[in-house]
Short mmCIF file of C-alpha atoms and ligand atoms in Angstrom, two decimals:
data_model
loop_
_atom_site.label_atom_id
_atom_site.label_comp_id
_atom_site.label_asym_id
_atom_site.label_seq_id
_atom_site.Cartn_x
_atom_site.Cartn_y
_atom_site.Cartn_z
CA MET A 138 0.00 0.00 0.00
CA GLU A 139 1.10 3.53 -0.72
CA LEU A 140 1.11 6.50 1.60
CA ASP A 141 -1.68 8.94 0.75
CA LEU A 142 0.05 12.30 0.89
CA ASN A 143 -3.28 14.11 1.06
CA ASN A 144 -4.21 12.40 4.28
CA VAL A 145 -1.18 12.51 6.56
CA PRO A 146 -1.83 12.95 10.29
CA LYS A 147 -1.65 16.51 11.59
CA HIS A 148 0.02 15.52 14.83
CA VAL A 149 2.20 12.49 15.55
CA ALA A 150 3.88 11.74 18.86
CA ILE A 151 6.73 9.32 19.40
CA ILE A 152 7.91 7.63 22.58
CA LEU A 153 11.44 7.13 21.41
CA ASP A 154 12.57 4.03 23.20
CA GLY A 155 15.18 1.32 22.86
CA ASN A 156 18.36 3.39 22.46
CA GLY A 157 20.03 1.47 25.28
CA ARG A 158 19.04 -1.96 24.00
CA TRP A 159 20.11 -0.98 20.49
CA ALA A 160 23.57 -0.16 21.87
CA LYS A 161 23.70 -3.38 23.85
CA ALA A 162 22.83 -5.39 20.76
CA HIS A 163 25.79 -3.72 19.03
CA HIS A 164 28.10 -4.27 22.04
CA LYS A 165 28.43 -0.51 22.49
CA PRO A 166 27.90 1.83 25.45
CA ARG A 167 24.37 3.14 26.01
CA SER A 168 25.53 6.66 25.12
CA LEU A 169 26.16 5.54 21.55
CA GLY A 170 22.57 4.37 21.37
CA HIS A 171 21.39 7.82 22.42
CA LEU A 172 23.61 9.43 19.81
CA HIS A 173 22.28 7.22 17.03
CA GLY A 174 18.78 7.91 18.32
CA ALA A 175 19.44 11.62 17.94
CA PHE A 176 20.70 11.15 14.37
CA ASN A 177 17.61 9.17 13.57
CA LEU A 178 15.35 11.81 15.09
CA ARG A 179 16.86 14.34 12.74
CA ASP A 180 16.12 12.09 9.74
CA LEU A 181 12.55 11.42 10.90
CA ALA A 182 11.88 15.11 11.44
CA LYS A 183 13.14 15.97 7.96
CA TYR A 184 10.98 13.25 6.48
CA ALA A 185 7.92 14.34 8.49
CA ASP A 186 8.49 17.89 7.32
CA SER A 187 8.84 16.78 3.69
CA ILE A 188 5.44 15.09 3.72
CA ASN A 189 3.76 18.02 5.51
CA ILE A 190 3.02 16.49 8.88
CA GLY A 191 2.18 19.52 11.01
CA TYR A 192 3.40 18.49 14.43
CA MET A 193 5.76 15.85 15.74
CA THR A 194 6.03 15.62 19.53
CA VAL A 195 8.85 13.47 20.83
CA TYR A 196 9.43 12.08 24.31
CA CYS A 197 13.14 12.57 24.93
CA PHE A 198 13.52 12.64 28.72
CA SER A 199 10.82 11.94 31.28
CA THR A 200 10.34 13.32 34.79
CA GLU A 201 11.24 9.78 35.90
CA ASN A 202 14.44 9.48 33.88
CA TRP A 203 16.38 11.38 36.58
CA LYS A 204 16.48 8.01 38.37
CA ARG A 205 19.06 6.74 35.90
CA PRO A 206 22.76 6.63 36.76
CA GLU A 207 24.29 10.08 37.00
CA LYS A 208 26.64 9.39 34.11
CA GLU A 209 23.79 8.65 31.72
CA VAL A 210 21.69 11.62 32.85
CA ASP A 211 24.74 13.85 32.44
CA TYR A 212 25.32 12.55 28.92
CA LEU A 213 21.69 13.13 27.95
CA MET A 214 21.64 16.67 29.36
CA LYS A 215 24.79 17.60 27.45
CA MET A 216 23.77 15.99 24.21
CA PRO A 217 21.35 18.56 22.72
CA PRO A 218 23.80 21.49 23.14
CA ARG A 219 26.59 19.49 21.47
CA TYR A 220 24.29 18.17 18.84
CA PHE A 221 22.77 21.50 17.88
CA GLU A 222 26.21 23.11 17.77
CA LYS A 223 27.47 20.44 15.42
CA PHE A 224 24.49 20.37 13.08
CA TRP A 225 23.23 23.93 13.48
CA THR A 226 23.21 24.69 9.76
CA ASP A 227 21.82 21.34 8.80
CA ILE A 228 18.94 21.24 11.25
CA VAL A 229 18.20 24.86 12.01
CA VAL A 230 19.33 27.06 9.12
CA ASN A 231 18.72 24.75 6.18
CA THR A 232 15.29 23.49 7.19
CA ASN A 233 11.92 25.04 7.80
CA ILE A 234 11.39 23.05 11.01
CA LYS A 235 10.17 24.99 14.01
CA TYR A 236 11.52 23.77 17.36
CA LYS A 237 9.68 23.80 20.67
CA THR A 238 10.47 22.27 24.03
CA ILE A 239 7.94 21.31 26.65
CA GLY A 240 8.39 20.02 30.17
CA ARG A 241 9.68 21.41 33.43
CA LYS A 242 12.25 24.11 32.93
CA ASP A 243 13.46 24.40 36.52
CA ARG A 244 15.60 21.28 36.82
CA ILE A 245 17.50 20.99 33.56
CA PRO A 246 21.03 22.43 33.34
CA LYS A 247 21.35 26.08 32.35
CA LYS A 248 23.36 25.28 29.24
CA LEU A 249 20.67 22.95 27.94
CA LEU A 250 17.95 25.49 28.66
CA THR A 251 19.91 28.23 26.88
CA THR A 252 20.39 26.00 23.83
CA LEU A 253 16.71 25.07 23.70
CA GLU A 254 15.63 28.70 24.02
CA LYS A 255 18.06 29.75 21.32
CA VAL A 256 16.82 27.12 18.88
CA GLU A 257 13.21 28.05 19.62
CA GLU A 258 13.93 31.73 19.04
CA GLU A 259 15.93 31.13 15.83
CA THR A 260 13.20 28.99 14.30
CA LYS A 261 10.14 30.87 15.52
CA ASN A 262 9.27 32.14 12.03
CA HIS A 263 9.70 28.78 10.37
CA THR A 264 6.52 27.47 8.78
CA GLY A 265 7.26 23.76 8.43
CA LEU A 266 6.97 20.90 10.89
CA VAL A 267 6.63 21.91 14.54
CA LEU A 268 9.06 19.56 16.27
CA THR A 269 8.50 19.47 20.01
CA LEU A 270 11.14 17.94 22.24
CA CYS A 271 9.64 16.78 25.54
CA ILE A 272 12.42 17.14 28.08
CA ASP A 273 11.86 16.65 31.81
CA TYR A 274 8.30 16.08 30.69
CA GLY A 275 5.70 14.02 32.55
CA SER A 276 1.96 14.05 32.12
CA TYR A 277 1.32 14.10 35.87
CA ASP A 278 3.45 17.21 36.12
CA GLU A 279 1.73 18.80 33.12
CA ILE A 280 -1.78 18.13 34.42
CA THR A 281 -0.88 19.15 37.98
CA THR A 282 0.49 22.44 36.65
CA ALA A 283 -2.70 22.97 34.66
CA VAL A 284 -4.88 22.30 37.72
CA LYS A 285 -2.86 24.78 39.77
CA ASN A 286 -3.19 27.46 37.07
CA ILE A 287 -6.91 26.92 36.82
CA ALA A 288 -7.31 26.99 40.62
CA LEU A 289 -5.42 30.26 40.70
CA SER A 290 -7.65 31.81 38.03
CA TYR A 291 -10.68 30.69 40.03
CA LYS A 292 -9.28 32.10 43.25
CA ASN A 293 -8.61 35.42 41.51
CA ASP A 294 -12.19 35.51 40.22
CA GLU A 295 -11.01 35.36 36.61
CA ILE A 296 -13.19 32.31 35.93
CA THR A 297 -16.25 30.66 37.47
CA LEU A 298 -16.78 26.93 38.06
CA ASP A 299 -18.80 26.73 34.85
CA ASP A 300 -15.79 27.91 32.86
CA ILE A 301 -13.93 24.73 33.78
CA ASN A 302 -14.42 22.42 30.80
CA PRO A 303 -12.23 20.19 28.60
CA LYS A 304 -11.24 23.11 26.39
CA LEU A 305 -9.97 25.11 29.37
CA ILE A 306 -7.99 22.14 30.61
CA THR A 307 -6.54 21.54 27.13
CA ASP A 308 -5.56 25.21 26.95
CA ASN A 309 -3.68 24.96 30.21
CA LEU A 310 -1.47 22.09 29.09
CA TYR A 311 2.02 22.57 27.67
CA THR A 312 0.58 21.55 24.28
CA LYS A 313 -1.81 24.51 24.20
CA GLY A 314 -2.76 25.35 20.63
CA TYR A 315 -1.52 22.04 19.19
CA PRO A 316 -3.89 20.04 16.99
CA LYS A 317 -5.41 16.89 18.47
CA LEU A 318 -2.97 13.99 18.67
CA ASP A 319 -3.72 11.64 15.78
CA LEU A 320 -1.09 8.98 16.19
CA LEU A 321 1.16 7.83 19.02
CA ILE A 322 4.09 5.58 18.16
CA ARG A 323 6.22 3.67 20.65
CA THR A 324 9.33 1.85 19.51
CA SER A 325 11.28 -1.00 21.15
CA GLY A 326 8.51 -3.47 21.92
CA GLU A 327 7.22 -1.87 25.14
CA TYR A 328 3.47 -1.52 25.41
CA ARG A 329 2.98 1.30 27.85
CA ILE A 330 2.59 5.05 27.93
CA SER A 331 5.14 5.87 30.67
CA ASN A 332 3.46 9.13 31.74
CA PHE A 333 3.33 10.69 28.26
CA LEU A 334 0.46 12.91 27.01
CA LEU A 335 -2.20 11.19 29.13
CA TRP A 336 -4.88 13.78 28.37
CA GLN A 337 -3.95 14.24 24.72
CA ILE A 338 -4.14 10.55 23.74
CA ALA A 339 -7.89 10.27 24.44
CA TYR A 340 -8.72 9.42 20.80
CA SER A 341 -5.27 8.86 19.31
CA GLU A 342 -4.40 5.79 17.32
CA PHE A 343 -1.56 3.72 18.83
CA TYR A 344 1.22 2.06 16.90
CA PHE A 345 3.71 -0.19 18.65
CA THR A 346 6.75 -1.64 16.96
CA ASP A 347 9.54 -3.92 18.18
CA THR A 348 12.15 -1.88 16.31
CA TYR A 349 14.58 0.01 18.55
CA PHE A 350 14.43 3.74 17.96
CA PRO A 351 17.84 4.13 16.21
CA ASP A 352 16.59 1.61 13.60
CA PHE A 353 13.15 3.19 13.23
CA LYS A 354 14.09 4.89 9.96
CA PRO A 355 11.83 7.05 7.77
CA GLU A 356 10.89 3.95 5.76
CA LYS A 357 9.51 2.30 8.93
CA PHE A 358 7.86 5.50 10.01
CA LYS A 359 6.13 5.51 6.64
CA GLU A 360 4.79 2.00 7.32
CA ALA A 361 3.29 3.29 10.57
CA LEU A 362 1.66 6.16 8.69
CA ILE A 363 0.19 3.79 6.11
CA GLU A 364 -1.25 1.64 8.86
CA TYR A 365 -2.67 4.74 10.50
CA GLN A 366 -4.35 5.72 7.24
CA ASN A 367 -6.10 2.38 7.17
CA ARG A 368 -7.53 2.65 10.66
CA ASN A 369 -11.19 3.44 11.14
CA ARG A 370 -11.52 6.28 13.64
CA ARG A 371 -15.03 6.39 15.07
CA TYR A 372 -14.74 8.67 18.11
CA GLY A 373 -17.58 6.81 19.78
CA GLY A 374 -19.86 7.09 16.76
CA LEU A 375 -20.75 4.42 14.23
C1 IPE B 1524 15.02 6.01 25.14
O1 IPE B 1524 15.86 4.93 25.15
C2 IPE B 1524 15.68 7.31 25.50
C3 IPE B 1524 15.36 7.77 26.86
C4 IPE B 1524 14.41 7.32 27.62
C5 IPE B 1524 16.21 8.82 27.40
P1 IPE B 1524 16.21 4.17 26.49
O2 IPE B 1524 17.40 4.81 27.11
O3 IPE B 1524 15.03 4.09 27.38
O4 IPE B 1524 16.61 2.74 25.95
P2 IPE B 1524 16.26 1.35 26.60
O5 IPE B 1524 14.78 1.33 26.83
O6 IPE B 1524 17.04 1.25 27.87
O7 IPE B 1524 16.69 0.35 25.58
C1 IPE B 1525 9.95 6.59 28.36
O1 IPE B 1525 10.96 5.65 28.17
C2 IPE B 1525 10.55 7.95 28.43
C3 IPE B 1525 11.14 8.43 27.19
C4 IPE B 1525 11.09 7.82 26.05
C5 IPE B 1525 11.82 9.68 27.29
P1 IPE B 1525 11.55 4.85 29.42
O2 IPE B 1525 12.52 3.89 28.86
O3 IPE B 1525 12.03 5.80 30.44
O4 IPE B 1525 10.23 4.14 29.97
P2 IPE B 1525 10.03 2.85 30.84
O5 IPE B 1525 10.91 2.99 32.06
O6 IPE B 1525 10.43 1.69 30.00
O7 IPE B 1525 8.57 2.86 31.15
MG1 MG B 1526 13.56 2.73 27.65
#
């Protein structure tokens, strides 16, 4: 079956998983798996942009990933700055991809935050794919933050109880303004959500694959999109 370019999803999310096992299978350190994962993410984003997917939201580091050994966390926190520096022209200047980051901003190292803010600023007028990197992201944190904001608005008499509805909640999430999530992909053969986009996945299609993320190349991504196009989305109707 062919991919129908007139019917690509507007918003795809990926739980990028299996970098460590990919490295192990190649008898390499876990860090190499993360590096190859990052290269692959660049290729997937370019492909997604080329077929006019609007939004790609990628789980890169969860609020729970701080539990990992210090050495690995340190590697992951330093990777985006190094990576962006090295490929700045290739991924920022020469593409129309618009970068965003969502998640907590108060725990990540200053250098990482500065890099992420710089990339967001430099690409803010880009009109292609919106590529969102979820870093120190967790759905419990996101929803808790939303509840606090809404409670504060209520306390300040800015809203009444009747104003609290799904739209208000959606608008208080980090993904405010994003289109509904059409497709969620998880690589590496794990069948769980791991605290990712719990509110947003209400009517998303799920696609699980055994492939480790560094091997989940554009060609495999395309297979997921074709399968998505053949799903029957009913939203509770007939
Ligand atoms: C995904 O790969 C990247 C992050 C969660 C940071 P993993 O590091 O979870 O790889 P596995 O699951 O151990 O193989
Ligand atoms: C989920 O992967 C988080 C990210 C992909 C960033 P994990 O590898 O941390 O998830 P679990 O521990 O297998 O649920
Ligand atoms: Mg994992």
